[in-house]
XYZ file of C-alpha atoms in Angstrom:
386
model
C -102.744 -51.850 -5.095
C -100.668 -53.238 -7.993
C -101.237 -49.972 -9.817
C -99.733 -47.967 -6.924
C -96.845 -50.345 -6.309
C -95.990 -50.167 -10.116
C -96.083 -46.293 -9.877
C -94.011 -46.166 -6.750
C -91.339 -48.590 -8.260
C -91.097 -46.466 -11.511
C -90.831 -43.123 -9.356
C -88.227 -44.744 -7.337
C -86.154 -45.470 -10.397
C -86.833 -41.811 -11.645
C -85.727 -40.479 -8.245
C -82.600 -42.539 -8.304
C -81.461 -41.625 -11.790
C -82.615 -38.126 -11.605
C -80.553 -37.397 -8.463
C -77.772 -39.291 -9.781
C -77.526 -37.317 -12.874
C -78.127 -34.008 -11.144
C -75.407 -34.755 -8.498
C -72.879 -36.019 -11.074
C -73.401 -32.965 -13.222
C -72.914 -30.541 -10.113
C -69.635 -32.478 -9.474
C -68.403 -32.764 -13.039
C -69.142 -29.011 -13.602
C -66.310 -28.125 -11.263
C -63.704 -29.769 -13.487
C -65.497 -28.687 -16.673
C -65.517 -24.947 -15.612
C -61.959 -25.238 -14.347
C -61.022 -26.379 -17.739
C -62.792 -23.481 -19.527
C -60.810 -21.024 -17.520
C -63.205 -20.378 -14.606
C -61.441 -19.359 -11.286
C -62.711 -20.689 -7.963
C -64.877 -17.639 -7.286
C -66.442 -17.831 -10.726
C -67.081 -21.656 -10.124
C -68.620 -20.696 -6.815
C -70.952 -18.174 -8.707
C -71.731 -20.822 -11.172
C -72.726 -23.183 -8.491
C -74.982 -20.779 -6.798
C -76.953 -19.985 -10.033
C -78.712 -23.333 -10.074
C -80.009 -22.995 -6.470
C -80.994 -19.295 -7.012
C -83.060 -19.809 -10.199
C -84.462 -23.105 -8.659
C -85.712 -20.947 -5.709
C -87.069 -18.207 -7.801
C -88.778 -20.689 -10.227
C -90.350 -22.602 -7.501
C -92.248 -19.621 -6.382
C -92.809 -18.390 -10.001
C -94.375 -21.551 -11.176
C -96.519 -21.794 -8.092
C -98.063 -18.502 -9.246
C -98.067 -18.999 -13.026
C -99.175 -22.502 -13.230
C -102.802 -22.628 -11.773
C -103.268 -26.376 -12.279
C -100.190 -28.507 -11.775
C -99.581 -31.446 -14.052
C -96.960 -33.683 -12.497
C -96.150 -35.775 -15.617
C -95.954 -32.988 -18.036
C -93.801 -30.799 -15.777
C -91.314 -33.539 -14.966
C -90.905 -34.344 -18.731
C -90.443 -30.707 -19.314
C -87.818 -30.634 -16.479
C -85.797 -33.445 -17.997
C -85.664 -32.017 -21.465
C -84.914 -28.562 -20.051
C -82.018 -29.782 -18.021
C -80.722 -31.883 -20.835
C -80.645 -28.948 -23.278
C -79.262 -26.494 -20.972
C -76.400 -28.820 -19.887
C -75.561 -29.694 -23.419
C -75.007 -25.943 -24.135
C -73.054 -25.466 -20.963
C -70.603 -28.102 -22.432
C -70.635 -26.497 -25.940
C -70.341 -22.830 -25.175
C -67.028 -21.256 -24.252
C -68.437 -17.735 -23.319
C -68.757 -17.325 -19.625
C -71.929 -15.255 -20.069
C -73.554 -17.900 -22.258
C -72.663 -20.679 -19.765
C -74.040 -18.545 -16.800
C -77.251 -18.091 -18.787
C -77.506 -21.735 -19.632
C -77.168 -22.425 -15.875
C -79.947 -20.152 -15.074
C -82.124 -22.235 -17.543
C -80.923 -25.409 -15.832
C -82.012 -24.076 -12.485
C -85.460 -23.148 -13.876
C -85.865 -26.639 -15.383
C -84.763 -28.360 -12.179
C -87.408 -26.654 -10.162
C -90.072 -28.468 -11.874
C -88.758 -31.889 -10.865
C -88.695 -32.670 -7.090
C -91.813 -31.106 -5.864
C -93.919 -32.995 -8.540
C -92.080 -36.284 -7.790
C -92.578 -35.862 -4.072
C -96.239 -35.221 -4.371
C -96.696 -37.850 -7.045
C -94.997 -40.603 -4.912
C -96.927 -39.802 -1.767
C -100.323 -39.148 -3.346
C -102.852 -38.674 -0.584
C -101.223 -41.418 1.573
C -101.103 -41.124 5.335
C -99.798 -43.221 8.273
C -97.555 -46.251 7.466
C -98.274 -46.063 3.724
C -97.027 -42.487 3.594
C -93.979 -43.435 5.754
C -93.225 -46.382 3.334
C -93.489 -44.006 0.355
C -91.251 -41.267 1.854
C -88.585 -43.854 2.902
C -88.478 -45.201 -0.481
C -87.979 -41.786 -1.982
C -85.380 -40.810 0.400
C -83.482 -44.017 -0.171
C -83.743 -43.775 -3.927
C -82.401 -40.191 -4.316
C -79.721 -40.556 -1.746
C -78.456 -43.775 -3.394
C -78.179 -41.985 -6.651
C -76.509 -38.908 -5.039
C -74.240 -41.425 -3.142
C -72.625 -43.098 -6.143
C -72.627 -40.042 -8.441
C -69.435 -38.417 -7.358
C -67.463 -41.791 -7.758
C -68.754 -42.327 -11.296
C -68.353 -38.592 -12.032
C -64.786 -38.788 -10.985
C -63.972 -41.735 -13.120
C -65.670 -40.169 -16.237
C -63.928 -36.768 -15.490
C -60.543 -38.420 -15.488
C -61.216 -39.556 -18.913
C -62.646 -36.375 -20.232
C -64.214 -33.350 -18.496
C -67.016 -33.429 -21.090
C -67.894 -37.239 -20.763
C -69.798 -36.994 -17.433
C -72.009 -34.042 -18.959
C -72.606 -36.168 -22.134
C -73.747 -39.090 -20.025
C -76.038 -36.939 -17.868
C -77.575 -35.405 -20.982
C -78.368 -38.814 -22.367
C -79.919 -40.021 -19.049
C -82.203 -36.918 -18.722
C -83.338 -37.514 -22.361
C -84.096 -41.206 -21.617
C -85.917 -40.338 -18.463
C -88.031 -37.878 -20.298
C -89.090 -40.679 -22.470
C -89.350 -43.046 -19.306
C -91.874 -40.809 -17.584
C -94.406 -41.173 -20.279
C -95.005 -44.760 -19.089
C -95.418 -43.759 -15.435
C -99.073 -44.043 -14.192
C -100.692 -40.748 -13.674
C -101.405 -39.437 -10.177
C -104.851 -40.277 -9.279
C -107.432 -38.195 -7.385
C -108.518 -40.839 -5.019
C -105.267 -42.226 -3.877
C -106.217 -42.317 -0.345
C -107.817 -40.310 2.533
C -107.229 -36.600 2.989
C -105.252 -35.496 5.968
C -107.177 -36.061 9.176
C -105.402 -33.154 10.859
C -108.113 -30.396 11.622
C -106.115 -28.253 14.046
C -102.433 -27.300 13.695
C -100.366 -28.878 16.382
C -96.829 -28.141 14.991
C -93.851 -28.524 17.136
C -91.546 -25.527 17.816
C -88.607 -27.861 17.432
C -88.858 -27.310 13.583
C -87.208 -23.823 13.965
C -84.054 -25.464 15.441
C -84.282 -28.084 12.658
C -84.583 -25.507 9.965
C -81.616 -23.606 11.322
C -79.541 -26.819 11.225
C -80.614 -27.580 7.501
C -79.400 -24.204 6.432
C -76.083 -24.750 8.121
C -75.977 -28.300 6.710
C -76.303 -27.174 3.129
C -73.679 -24.459 3.581
C -71.242 -27.359 4.633
C -72.480 -29.617 2.090
C -72.049 -27.106 -0.823
C -68.454 -26.510 0.334
C -67.802 -30.186 0.296
C -69.149 -30.871 -3.204
C -68.107 -27.629 -4.875
C -64.876 -26.309 -3.162
C -63.416 -29.345 -1.653
C -62.636 -31.076 -4.926
C -60.575 -27.824 -5.926
C -58.873 -27.959 -2.544
C -58.190 -31.775 -3.014
C -56.886 -31.145 -6.512
C -54.706 -28.139 -5.776
C -53.399 -28.726 -2.265
C -53.814 -32.420 -1.513
C -52.746 -33.508 -5.014
C -55.850 -35.885 -5.244
C -57.020 -36.892 -8.718
C -60.677 -36.601 -9.872
C -61.069 -40.493 -9.303
C -59.702 -40.346 -5.737
C -61.823 -37.314 -4.871
C -64.911 -39.007 -6.315
C -64.291 -42.161 -4.366
C -63.771 -40.194 -1.109
C -67.037 -38.429 -1.728
C -68.688 -41.690 -2.420
C -68.124 -42.717 1.259
C -70.341 -39.682 2.259
C -73.021 -40.448 -0.108
C -73.254 -44.140 0.745
C -73.111 -43.350 4.436
C -76.018 -40.919 4.022
C -78.027 -43.546 2.010
C -77.487 -46.253 4.751
C -78.362 -43.637 7.538
C -81.765 -42.859 5.654
C -82.666 -46.560 6.032
C -81.628 -46.818 9.632
C -83.512 -43.680 10.567
C -86.553 -44.882 8.703
C -86.714 -48.076 10.865
C -86.438 -46.325 14.259
C -88.238 -43.484 15.803
C -85.800 -42.548 18.727
C -84.738 -39.422 16.926
C -88.336 -37.982 16.680
C -88.967 -34.994 19.083
C -85.605 -35.904 20.636
C -84.064 -32.493 21.634
C -80.738 -33.917 22.583
C -80.426 -35.572 19.201
C -81.343 -32.499 17.313
C -78.675 -30.257 19.061
C -76.144 -32.996 19.117
C -76.269 -33.344 15.318
C -75.902 -29.730 14.765
C -72.740 -29.563 16.837
C -71.419 -32.669 15.163
C -71.858 -30.970 11.823
C -69.789 -28.027 12.822
C -67.044 -30.309 14.318
C -66.827 -32.513 11.295
C -66.698 -29.645 8.805
C -63.802 -28.185 10.996
C -62.010 -31.492 10.877
C -61.884 -31.392 6.990
C -59.500 -28.429 7.251
C -56.911 -30.265 9.249
C -57.026 -33.903 8.052
C -54.912 -34.800 5.063
C -54.858 -38.568 4.580
C -57.289 -40.369 2.513
C -58.333 -42.724 5.320
C -58.970 -39.864 7.704
C -60.828 -37.691 5.025
C -62.963 -40.917 4.209
C -63.831 -41.343 7.975
C -64.736 -37.704 8.347
C -67.049 -37.931 5.236
C -68.651 -41.247 6.437
C -69.660 -39.535 9.749
C -70.804 -36.439 7.769
C -73.049 -38.848 5.733
C -74.834 -39.840 8.829
C -75.263 -36.194 10.156
C -76.386 -35.130 6.699
C -79.124 -37.850 6.784
C -80.096 -37.088 10.360
C -80.522 -33.268 9.924
C -82.369 -33.681 6.623
C -84.672 -36.030 8.065
C -85.215 -33.982 11.314
C -86.189 -31.058 9.163
C -88.633 -32.800 7.068
C -90.204 -34.761 10.023
C -90.534 -31.772 12.419
C -91.677 -29.358 9.763
C -94.545 -31.802 8.594
C -95.501 -33.113 12.048
C -98.702 -31.734 13.138
C -99.154 -29.227 10.221
C -102.228 -28.705 8.305
C -100.638 -27.457 4.971
C -97.633 -29.744 4.774
C -96.833 -28.643 1.252
C -96.002 -25.055 2.465
C -93.721 -26.619 5.114
C -91.993 -28.576 2.584
C -91.480 -25.326 0.482
C -89.841 -23.829 3.655
C -87.497 -26.745 3.900
C -86.493 -26.447 0.125
C -86.026 -22.672 0.335
C -83.812 -22.968 3.510
C -81.623 -25.770 1.980
C -81.393 -23.835 -1.226
C -80.359 -20.793 0.674
C -77.679 -22.794 2.432
C -76.371 -23.985 -0.850
C -76.102 -20.452 -2.388
C -74.325 -19.132 0.715
C -71.787 -22.089 0.741
C -71.089 -21.888 -2.975
C -70.554 -18.114 -3.130
C -68.701 -17.687 0.212
C -66.662 -20.641 -0.361
C -65.709 -19.745 -3.865
C -64.727 -16.142 -2.814
C -62.751 -17.142 0.288
C -60.955 -20.034 -1.465
C -59.969 -17.615 -4.285
C -58.524 -14.932 -2.065
C -57.538 -16.987 1.121
C -57.655 -20.706 1.871
C -59.896 -23.568 2.429
C -58.980 -23.251 6.044
C -60.203 -19.723 6.155
C -63.612 -20.967 4.628
C -63.967 -23.386 7.603
C -63.318 -20.626 10.110
C -65.838 -18.378 8.488
C -68.336 -21.260 8.772
C -67.702 -22.800 11.989
C -67.377 -19.849 14.171
C -70.696 -18.311 13.299
C -72.319 -21.760 13.266
C -70.985 -22.354 16.857
C -72.380 -19.012 17.925
C -75.722 -19.826 16.482
C -75.822 -23.202 18.226
C -75.081 -21.520 21.523
C -77.917 -18.911 20.923
C -80.182 -21.928 20.115
C -79.352 -23.645 23.320
C -80.030 -20.397 25.332
C -83.271 -19.870 23.620
C -84.433 -23.447 24.265
C -83.539 -23.294 27.963
C -85.460 -20.110 28.261
C -88.446 -21.444 26.514
C -88.378 -24.613 28.600
C -88.353 -22.471 31.840
C -91.216 -20.326 30.553
C -92.946 -23.507 29.418
C -94.252 -21.718 26.436
C -92.035 -22.660 23.408
C -90.570 -20.015 21.265
C -92.601 -18.987 18.254
C -95.913 -19.832 16.846
C -96.457 -19.615 13.049
């Protein structure tokens, strides 16, 4: 028991510092690349490279690596991300910077799947729920404070946040050596013998794609809009985004203590509609207080949709690992769409045009989902079975 608690605590530290560093790097890269002469569309391309190669590498490593070694792969991930980000900071050539970001995405892909399987082991029931709650709290707290710290450091120098991140990655590579290895007898195997998955997962998966399109706009394009049009400094933008991150972190804790949202159809659809509404509000609010209020609400919606996707994807499934891959693939797809579409539209049009391009199709998708759900309810036969 002491062995497992020690391991969970160390992995929580790894999750916190790992996501803190990754999120701060993503935020700081906006200002670093702008200083290197990248326009908004080129920044959007840069922001989409990481999730693209993350996605490709997840599949590639699953095929290439026959026997997964969590400790070795996470150490390799940290060192790979540290080296690639260092050269992103050093190089001036756009081609070389893009190349380093490709390597960064590949290294990143070795991290989270290993940490997630490492921290949960073979646990089930309350023990599994406790491990997942600790993991969600740890990474979301790191993400929450990252933009605030990144904004402060970027105001001093656009290179400084990257230097700090590289140092943290290098330190974590050393720290991982002292984390207890995953055991082969960490608990009982899943008792699920017959798949009893809920079709609600399809609605939740649709929502997580839309969520990450909106999220990528907020962390990638909104800082440019805030700097160019709202005259907000890096520190103020980082502080505003901090409100979103802390809200999401607190919301993960709240959702972990209650079960009202589980299999709650009204909650699923209302969160998706709230997402569309809140992202649309960002295009019309201008005061710091109003922006912070919208971002705080967005934080709750973010945590809710993320939790809904994981829970309803895993619930009743025999092979939960594959379901989590679907979750990761979909949020990565959303990130890529948001970064590329947002960067292009902001370069040639405006931030408001980005919101229109996102909100109207999202609303149409929501209406179609409601219609499908009503129809499936009448037929009393769900929608799809996979």
